[in-house]
Amino acid sequence: MSILSELFQRRKNKKTGSTTDQEIFDKAGVPKHYFKDLEKNTEELLKLFHDTYDFQKIEIKIGSNHACICFLTTVLDKQALSLQVLEPIREGFQEKESYPTIQDIREAYFPTMSFQYVDTLHRLVWSMLNGYAVIMVDQYSSALALEVGGKKGRSIEEPSTQTIIRGPKDGFVESLETNVGLIRGRIKNPNLVFESFYIGRDSHTKLSIGYLKNVVNKDILDEVKKRINQIDTAAVLDTGNIEEFITDQNFTPFPLTYNTERPDSVSGNILEGKIALFLDGTPFVIIVPTVFTDFFQSAEDYYQPYFMTSFVRIIRYISFMITLILPSLYVAITTYHHELLPTQLLISVQAQREGVPFPAVVEILMMELTFEVLREAGIRMPRAVGQTLSIVGALVIGQAAVEAGLVSNVLVIVVAFSAIASFVSPIYNFSIAARLIRFVLILVASALGLYGIFVSLIIMVIHLVSLRSFGIPYLTPVAPFKMEDQKDVFVRFPIWADKGRPSYLMTQAPLKKKRFTRPSPPPSNSEEGSE
């Protein structure tokens, strides 16, 4: 039995369950039974929605049958309701026919609309909350819920947090159906499955997981479903809330899930055998399981030549180390290890620090905190002035601090370069981890010098090795080392040379493509003549 199977075997027989719509509406006081009497049904709805302004009831006649339409004005398009529902009823009213069943009414008036029949008040209320217009007819044992269409949301635009030069420019929006459609448009495969869950006792937010059923590892999929079913909270408003519920129990600053608002990135990970989590109301999608090296890869890596991509990826790893240790190295060297600097450079650095009244650790902590404040202010300020504030603020404060003798010129360069390097990571929340650890390394370097930095880095690596993401070691395929997965880690091999899916996922279909022979140049005319 594989190691991954053993990790999940003890959990397979544990029964889990999610909150059903029946349990939800039982707690809300909604009776389950649907009455044939139209007045009783409308009376129950009025009891439930009497305090909300967006509930509307329109009494109508369909042929010779008394009926009413109930809906919530804030979750559907009223113009579409008028054109698709009210207008056909108004035109067909002159016929004065009697329809024996609700199915006959649908076939006569709404033959092309998406619909569902509801025979309980639970399902009727649930349909209204999801943007359906419900038609109840007197003396009928079920109602007709018509999918009119919701209000228009934000249009599809380029992602704001993960920009690229070459590649698709569309990004996810707040509509779950639109986001799923963006994936369907890229992966036209009947094996692409989307399963739905409802999370939150009060919010009942729709969550969908997407995967390729003929590729995904069943053990990982079962574990994802189990953790989702165990979520017990009042409401979830973003995938960030979901992350905290489903990630492995570890006290760590490193993200154990990968979030993105790029449909091409999600599609690529699904094709690799991973699982995507979509939440209604947010443009950010979670991908699980996640390993450390995922945060150094960008969707654009697969659209540019592999030589250029490999160079840029190495730059990302170097930038991560610069962000992590450059400020602490400055503190350690200027405080304890002067002999590591060339004589001319040492004289220059010490000359600049001659009038500074603070030790190196205080000096660098002041500037680091200043840059963090400017970074946060630039994000929170209105977009028209935020970028100007962060740039001008950094220049003015840095120059003023140097002229006032509070910090040295070299320190400003060190802090500015490490801050710029933190933005190289394609994923924002991963750079936050490096920024947090940087402060710890600065304090350790001020007390123990280079020895403290090296010991701290060793402890960090030990911590990374101990992490798991849905049973997958966080540092794989580096530790444990997997040779077959090295074609897309530190450098990117040509796409035609990378034939397999990540082996650590243990997917049902390990190979992405069959043997591929690169095309050779056609023979020249001289070679043809000689033959």
Tab-separated table of C-alpha atoms in Angstrom, residues 132-500:
chain	number	residue	atom	x	y	z
A	132	TYR	CA	-35.686	31.777	-9.201
A	133	ALA	CA	-39.186	33.132	-9.756
A	134	VAL	CA	-41.672	30.667	-8.273
A	135	ILE	CA	-45.175	30.198	-9.720
A	136	MET	CA	-47.707	28.654	-7.326
A	137	VAL	CA	-51.092	27.559	-8.719
A	138	ASP	CA	-54.162	26.910	-6.591
A	139	GLN	CA	-55.013	23.223	-6.024
A	140	TYR	CA	-51.698	21.996	-7.467
A	141	SER	CA	-49.430	19.756	-5.377
A	142	SER	CA	-46.198	21.349	-6.652
A	143	ALA	CA	-44.895	24.721	-7.813
A	144	LEU	CA	-42.826	25.762	-10.822
A	145	ALA	CA	-39.497	27.520	-10.239
A	146	LEU	CA	-38.154	29.372	-13.283
A	147	GLU	CA	-34.528	30.448	-13.603
A	148	VAL	CA	-34.909	34.038	-14.730
A	149	GLY	CA	-31.296	35.122	-14.393
A	150	GLY	CA	-29.537	37.147	-11.727
A	151	LYS	CA	-28.478	40.765	-11.726
A	152	LYS	CA	-25.458	41.645	-13.811
A	153	GLY	CA	-22.192	41.619	-11.919
A	154	ARG	CA	-18.682	42.775	-12.650
A	155	SER	CA	-17.543	42.038	-16.177
A	156	ILE	CA	-14.578	39.762	-16.871
A	157	GLU	CA	-11.376	41.799	-16.626
A	158	GLU	CA	-7.645	41.257	-16.382
A	159	PRO	CA	-6.567	40.000	-12.927
A	160	SER	CA	-5.353	42.816	-10.704
A	161	THR	CA	-2.941	40.825	-8.508
A	162	GLN	CA	-1.298	38.452	-11.005
A	163	THR	CA	-0.501	40.364	-14.164
A	164	ILE	CA	1.421	38.873	-17.084
A	165	ILE	CA	2.841	40.135	-20.389
A	166	ARG	CA	1.987	37.201	-22.628
A	167	GLY	CA	-1.034	34.973	-22.134
A	168	PRO	CA	-4.794	35.170	-21.509
A	169	LYS	CA	-6.017	38.417	-19.980
A	170	ASP	CA	-9.304	37.213	-18.466
A	171	GLY	CA	-9.758	36.780	-14.726
A	172	PHE	CA	-12.291	35.355	-12.336
A	173	VAL	CA	-15.196	37.469	-11.074
A	174	GLU	CA	-17.558	37.215	-8.098
A	175	SER	CA	-20.053	34.956	-9.915
A	176	LEU	CA	-19.522	31.240	-9.297
A	177	GLU	CA	-21.311	30.244	-12.515
A	178	THR	CA	-19.147	32.578	-14.589
A	179	ASN	CA	-15.959	31.242	-13.008
A	180	VAL	CA	-16.923	27.630	-13.629
A	181	GLY	CA	-17.776	28.570	-17.218
A	182	LEU	CA	-14.278	30.020	-17.709
A	183	ILE	CA	-12.816	26.633	-16.762
A	184	ARG	CA	-15.310	24.730	-18.920
A	185	GLY	CA	-14.298	26.902	-21.859
A	186	ARG	CA	-10.673	25.795	-21.473
A	187	ILE	CA	-11.164	22.132	-20.549
A	188	LYS	CA	-13.828	20.632	-22.804
A	189	ASN	CA	-13.786	17.245	-21.165
A	190	PRO	CA	-16.759	15.224	-19.864
A	191	ASN	CA	-14.504	13.968	-17.061
A	192	LEU	CA	-14.297	17.501	-15.650
A	193	VAL	CA	-16.558	17.374	-12.599
A	194	PHE	CA	-17.868	20.164	-10.369
A	195	GLU	CA	-19.468	19.173	-7.051
A	196	SER	CA	-21.399	21.657	-4.922
A	197	PHE	CA	-21.574	22.229	-1.160
A	198	TYR	CA	-23.295	24.900	0.942
A	199	ILE	CA	-21.162	26.395	3.704
A	200	GLY	CA	-22.278	28.529	6.644
A	201	ARG	CA	-25.309	28.178	8.880
A	202	ASP	CA	-26.403	31.770	8.203
A	203	SER	CA	-24.862	32.609	4.820
A	204	HIS	CA	-25.448	29.232	3.014
A	205	THR	CA	-22.691	30.165	0.563
A	206	LYS	CA	-22.231	27.871	-2.410
A	207	LEU	CA	-18.857	26.166	-2.712
A	208	SER	CA	-17.881	24.088	-5.728
A	209	ILE	CA	-14.887	21.795	-6.184
A	210	GLY	CA	-13.584	21.011	-9.663
A	211	TYR	CA	-11.369	18.114	-10.769
A	212	LEU	CA	-10.809	15.549	-13.519
A	213	LYS	CA	-12.397	12.359	-12.252
A	214	ASN	CA	-10.237	10.124	-14.437
A	215	VAL	CA	-7.016	11.785	-13.203
A	216	VAL	CA	-7.415	12.975	-9.594
A	217	ASN	CA	-6.126	10.916	-6.677
A	218	LYS	CA	-9.216	9.481	-4.965
A	219	ASP	CA	-7.657	9.590	-1.493
A	220	ILE	CA	-6.874	13.298	-1.777
A	221	LEU	CA	-10.347	13.982	-3.192
A	222	ASP	CA	-12.014	12.140	-0.301
A	223	GLU	CA	-9.916	14.087	2.193
A	224	VAL	CA	-10.894	17.415	0.605
A	225	LYS	CA	-14.605	16.506	0.754
A	226	LYS	CA	-14.252	15.332	4.350
A	227	ARG	CA	-12.699	18.600	5.474
A	228	ILE	CA	-15.313	20.660	3.639
A	229	ASN	CA	-18.129	18.676	5.247
A	230	GLN	CA	-16.620	19.301	8.673
A	231	ILE	CA	-16.758	23.102	8.305
A	232	ASP	CA	-19.152	24.416	10.949
A	233	THR	CA	-19.387	28.192	11.001
A	234	ALA	CA	-21.964	30.941	10.735
A	235	ALA	CA	-20.744	32.331	7.417
A	236	VAL	CA	-17.913	32.345	4.891
A	237	LEU	CA	-17.322	35.405	2.725
A	238	ASP	CA	-14.100	34.549	0.909
A	239	THR	CA	-11.895	31.586	0.126
A	240	GLY	CA	-9.523	32.898	2.793
A	241	ASN	CA	-12.077	31.716	5.378
A	242	ILE	CA	-12.159	28.287	3.733
A	243	GLU	CA	-8.353	28.039	3.836
A	244	GLU	CA	-8.267	28.282	7.625
A	245	PHE	CA	-10.823	25.504	7.983
A	246	ILE	CA	-9.334	22.955	5.597
A	247	THR	CA	-5.547	23.375	5.850
A	248	ASP	CA	-3.511	20.982	7.973
A	249	GLN	CA	-3.112	21.953	11.611
A	250	ASN	CA	0.242	23.711	11.618
A	251	PHE	CA	1.410	26.936	13.190
A	252	THR	CA	3.201	28.336	10.170
A	253	PRO	CA	3.485	31.608	8.236
A	254	PHE	CA	3.773	29.709	4.933
A	255	PRO	CA	0.554	29.259	2.930
A	256	LEU	CA	-0.530	25.625	2.570
A	257	THR	CA	-2.974	26.364	-0.234
A	258	TYR	CA	-2.478	28.182	-3.534
A	259	ASN	CA	-4.935	30.952	-4.410
A	260	THR	CA	-5.262	32.643	-7.782
A	261	GLU	CA	-7.685	34.664	-9.866
A	262	ARG	CA	-6.348	33.361	-13.191
A	263	PRO	CA	-8.505	30.781	-15.038
A	264	ASP	CA	-5.525	29.521	-17.063
A	265	SER	CA	-3.576	28.787	-13.879
A	266	VAL	CA	-6.511	26.885	-12.368
A	267	SER	CA	-7.038	24.941	-15.599
A	268	GLY	CA	-3.380	23.932	-15.705
A	269	ASN	CA	-3.441	22.698	-12.114
A	270	ILE	CA	-6.648	20.722	-12.674
A	271	LEU	CA	-5.029	19.045	-15.672
A	272	GLU	CA	-2.074	18.159	-13.437
A	273	GLY	CA	-4.445	16.283	-11.117
A	274	LYS	CA	-5.088	18.906	-8.429
A	275	ILE	CA	-8.428	20.099	-7.045
A	276	ALA	CA	-9.840	23.640	-7.350
A	277	LEU	CA	-12.248	25.190	-4.838
A	278	PHE	CA	-14.621	27.917	-6.106
A	279	LEU	CA	-16.663	30.045	-3.700
A	280	ASP	CA	-19.593	32.177	-4.772
A	281	GLY	CA	-18.936	35.874	-4.201
A	282	THR	CA	-15.149	35.938	-4.594
A	283	PRO	CA	-12.800	35.977	-7.606
A	284	PHE	CA	-10.083	33.979	-5.812
A	285	VAL	CA	-9.931	30.213	-6.309
A	286	ILE	CA	-8.048	27.789	-4.037
A	287	ILE	CA	-5.934	24.972	-5.464
A	288	VAL	CA	-4.992	21.953	-3.330
A	289	PRO	CA	-2.728	20.214	-2.558
A	290	THR	CA	0.080	22.777	-2.688
A	291	VAL	CA	3.845	22.431	-2.396
A	292	PHE	CA	6.542	25.021	-1.706
A	293	THR	CA	7.788	25.236	-5.301
A	294	ASP	CA	4.314	26.140	-6.616
A	295	PHE	CA	4.788	29.684	-5.305
A	296	PHE	CA	7.742	30.290	-7.607
A	297	GLN	CA	5.812	29.393	-10.742
A	298	SER	CA	3.674	31.725	-12.828
A	299	ALA	CA	1.166	30.979	-15.572
A	300	GLU	CA	3.330	32.991	-17.956
A	301	ASP	CA	6.184	30.515	-17.465
A	302	TYR	CA	4.453	28.198	-19.925
A	303	TYR	CA	3.823	30.846	-22.578
A	304	GLN	CA	7.407	32.133	-22.867
A	305	PRO	CA	10.482	30.261	-24.239
A	306	TYR	CA	11.802	27.803	-21.689
A	307	PHE	CA	15.298	29.396	-21.570
A	308	MET	CA	13.804	32.730	-20.540
A	309	THR	CA	11.401	31.073	-18.134
A	310	SER	CA	14.202	29.132	-16.434
A	311	PHE	CA	16.235	32.320	-15.989
A	312	VAL	CA	13.284	34.203	-14.486
A	313	ARG	CA	12.451	31.322	-12.171
A	314	ILE	CA	16.007	31.280	-10.813
A	315	ILE	CA	15.670	35.040	-10.250
A	316	ARG	CA	12.560	34.356	-8.149
A	317	TYR	CA	14.422	31.918	-5.899
A	318	ILE	CA	17.308	34.373	-5.499
A	319	SER	CA	14.866	37.209	-4.737
A	320	PHE	CA	13.225	35.112	-2.040
A	321	MET	CA	16.591	34.578	-0.335
A	322	ILE	CA	17.428	38.286	-0.680
A	323	THR	CA	14.116	39.257	0.931
A	324	LEU	CA	14.715	36.749	3.699
A	325	ILE	CA	18.318	37.289	4.747
A	326	LEU	CA	19.781	40.503	3.269
A	327	PRO	CA	18.703	42.835	6.154
A	328	SER	CA	19.867	40.328	8.768
A	329	LEU	CA	23.197	39.886	6.965
A	330	TYR	CA	23.699	43.665	7.120
A	331	VAL	CA	23.081	43.631	10.877
A	332	ALA	CA	25.355	40.626	11.490
A	333	ILE	CA	28.245	41.899	9.385
A	334	THR	CA	28.201	45.513	10.605
A	335	THR	CA	27.866	44.380	14.237
A	336	TYR	CA	30.085	41.290	14.559
A	337	HIS	CA	31.815	40.282	11.328
A	338	HIS	CA	33.649	43.303	9.929
A	339	GLU	CA	36.390	41.065	8.567
A	340	LEU	CA	34.029	39.708	5.885
A	341	LEU	CA	33.972	43.044	4.053
A	342	PRO	CA	36.810	44.318	1.827
A	343	THR	CA	38.760	47.087	3.490
A	344	GLN	CA	37.614	49.889	1.185
A	345	LEU	CA	33.968	48.846	1.496
A	346	LEU	CA	34.263	48.542	5.267
A	347	ILE	CA	35.734	52.039	5.524
A	348	SER	CA	32.937	53.431	3.340
A	349	VAL	CA	30.183	51.745	5.366
A	350	GLN	CA	31.623	52.790	8.728
A	351	ALA	CA	32.155	56.350	7.510
A	352	GLN	CA	28.478	56.615	6.561
A	353	ARG	CA	27.439	55.243	9.960
A	354	GLU	CA	29.754	57.561	11.884
A	355	GLY	CA	27.070	60.057	12.813
A	356	VAL	CA	24.221	57.575	13.282
A	357	PRO	CA	23.178	57.500	16.967
A	358	PHE	CA	21.551	54.051	16.891
A	359	PRO	CA	22.976	50.531	16.655
A	360	ALA	CA	22.467	48.710	13.362
A	361	VAL	CA	19.524	46.620	14.596
A	362	VAL	CA	17.527	49.663	15.753
A	363	GLU	CA	18.430	51.502	12.563
A	364	ILE	CA	17.209	48.728	10.269
A	365	LEU	CA	14.067	47.958	12.298
A	366	MET	CA	13.011	51.614	12.039
A	367	MET	CA	13.413	51.617	8.267
A	368	GLU	CA	11.784	48.207	7.802
A	369	LEU	CA	8.739	49.290	9.819
A	370	THR	CA	8.607	52.550	7.864
A	371	PHE	CA	8.571	50.690	4.548
A	372	GLU	CA	5.901	48.285	5.818
A	373	VAL	CA	3.707	51.227	6.835
A	374	LEU	CA	4.205	52.857	3.425
A	375	ARG	CA	3.414	49.578	1.663
A	376	GLU	CA	0.205	49.097	3.627
A	377	ALA	CA	-0.835	52.726	3.182
A	378	GLY	CA	-0.276	52.475	-0.572
A	379	ILE	CA	-2.612	49.458	-0.724
A	380	ARG	CA	-5.384	50.956	1.417
A	381	MET	CA	-5.361	54.448	-0.043
A	382	PRO	CA	-7.560	55.277	-3.062
A	383	ARG	CA	-5.967	53.895	-6.208
A	384	ALA	CA	-5.463	57.362	-7.713
A	385	VAL	CA	-3.126	58.436	-4.893
A	386	GLY	CA	-1.943	55.143	-3.385
A	387	GLN	CA	0.941	54.504	-5.772
A	388	THR	CA	2.080	58.125	-5.609
A	389	LEU	CA	1.992	58.040	-1.809
A	390	SER	CA	4.135	54.904	-1.559
A	391	ILE	CA	6.771	56.097	-4.067
A	392	VAL	CA	7.005	59.726	-2.948
A	393	GLY	CA	6.768	58.755	0.710
A	394	ALA	CA	9.640	56.292	0.405
A	395	LEU	CA	11.853	58.799	-1.412
A	396	VAL	CA	11.098	61.715	0.889
A	397	ILE	CA	11.351	59.794	4.165
A	398	GLY	CA	14.472	57.915	3.091
A	399	GLN	CA	16.280	61.053	1.978
A	400	ALA	CA	15.181	62.997	5.048
A	401	ALA	CA	16.296	60.190	7.382
A	402	VAL	CA	19.749	60.108	5.766
A	403	GLU	CA	20.169	63.901	5.903
A	404	ALA	CA	19.044	63.947	9.534
A	405	GLY	CA	21.734	61.384	10.400
A	406	LEU	CA	19.243	58.809	11.659
A	407	VAL	CA	20.239	56.113	9.133
A	408	SER	CA	23.022	55.524	6.630
A	409	ASN	CA	22.817	55.484	2.851
A	410	VAL	CA	23.847	51.821	2.686
A	411	LEU	CA	20.980	50.859	4.984
A	412	VAL	CA	18.422	52.594	2.761
A	413	ILE	CA	19.760	50.642	-0.214
A	414	VAL	CA	19.566	47.328	1.705
A	415	VAL	CA	16.006	47.913	2.925
A	416	ALA	CA	14.764	49.188	-0.445
A	417	PHE	CA	16.326	46.306	-2.393
A	418	SER	CA	14.922	43.646	-0.027
A	419	ALA	CA	11.481	45.294	-0.210
A	420	ILE	CA	11.553	45.300	-4.020
A	421	ALA	CA	12.701	41.665	-4.076
A	422	SER	CA	9.649	40.651	-2.004
A	423	PHE	CA	7.374	41.672	-4.885
A	424	VAL	CA	8.985	39.212	-7.310
A	425	SER	CA	6.939	36.294	-5.957
A	426	PRO	CA	3.883	35.665	-8.179
A	427	ILE	CA	1.713	34.984	-5.092
A	428	TYR	CA	1.255	37.847	-2.633
A	429	ASN	CA	0.537	35.827	0.520
A	430	PHE	CA	3.764	33.844	0.043
A	431	SER	CA	5.832	37.051	0.097
A	432	ILE	CA	4.169	37.938	3.407
A	433	ALA	CA	5.757	34.854	4.993
A	434	ALA	CA	9.230	35.993	3.901
A	435	ARG	CA	8.599	39.485	5.260
A	436	LEU	CA	7.551	38.131	8.663
A	437	ILE	CA	10.508	35.767	8.980
A	438	ARG	CA	12.826	38.611	7.974
A	439	PHE	CA	12.087	40.434	11.249
A	440	VAL	CA	12.876	37.301	13.259
A	441	LEU	CA	16.204	36.886	11.456
A	442	ILE	CA	17.104	40.544	12.118
A	443	LEU	CA	16.594	40.108	15.860
A	444	VAL	CA	18.526	36.824	15.918
A	445	ALA	CA	21.376	38.365	13.900
A	446	SER	CA	21.643	41.260	16.362
A	447	ALA	CA	22.198	38.777	19.201
A	448	LEU	CA	24.134	35.896	17.614
A	449	GLY	CA	25.456	37.190	14.294
A	450	LEU	CA	25.874	34.842	11.327
A	451	TYR	CA	25.680	31.828	13.610
A	452	GLY	CA	22.160	32.816	14.626
A	453	ILE	CA	21.132	33.343	10.981
A	454	PHE	CA	22.357	29.887	9.930
A	455	VAL	CA	20.700	28.171	12.901
A	456	SER	CA	17.434	30.000	12.168
A	457	LEU	CA	17.538	28.954	8.515
A	458	ILE	CA	18.137	25.340	9.524
A	459	ILE	CA	15.142	25.497	11.879
A	460	MET	CA	13.043	27.004	9.061
A	461	VAL	CA	13.996	24.172	6.696
A	462	ILE	CA	13.161	21.588	9.378
A	463	HIS	CA	9.803	23.297	9.831
A	464	LEU	CA	9.144	23.247	6.061
A	465	VAL	CA	9.993	19.548	5.891
A	466	SER	CA	7.460	18.820	8.637
A	467	LEU	CA	4.573	20.573	6.845
A	468	ARG	CA	1.915	18.690	4.900
A	469	SER	CA	-0.745	19.833	2.453
A	470	PHE	CA	-3.513	17.229	2.358
A	471	GLY	CA	-0.971	14.521	3.115
A	472	ILE	CA	1.610	15.735	0.565
A	473	PRO	CA	5.035	16.765	1.972
A	474	TYR	CA	5.375	20.519	1.534
A	475	LEU	CA	8.933	20.443	0.155
A	476	THR	CA	8.338	17.679	-2.350
A	477	PRO	CA	9.770	17.059	-4.985
A	478	VAL	CA	12.921	18.454	-3.323
A	479	ALA	CA	12.519	16.706	0.025
A	480	PRO	CA	11.728	13.895	-0.494
A	481	PHE	CA	13.686	14.198	-3.720
A	482	LYS	CA	11.935	12.922	-6.835
A	483	MET	CA	14.075	12.921	-9.946
A	484	GLU	CA	11.143	12.501	-12.346
A	485	ASP	CA	9.601	15.791	-11.131
A	486	GLN	CA	12.700	17.985	-11.525
A	487	LYS	CA	11.749	19.088	-15.048
A	488	ASP	CA	9.547	21.888	-13.697
A	489	VAL	CA	11.032	22.966	-10.362
A	490	PHE	CA	14.115	25.221	-10.454
A	491	VAL	CA	14.156	25.399	-14.249
A	492	ARG	CA	11.538	24.554	-16.846
A	493	PHE	CA	12.252	21.919	-19.421
A	494	PRO	CA	10.563	22.201	-22.838
A	495	ILE	CA	6.897	21.275	-22.744
A	496	TRP	CA	7.475	18.385	-25.141
A	497	ALA	CA	10.036	16.914	-22.710
A	498	ASP	CA	7.715	17.083	-19.667
A	499	LYS	CA	5.465	14.107	-20.324
A	500	GLY	CA	4.259	13.193	-16.855
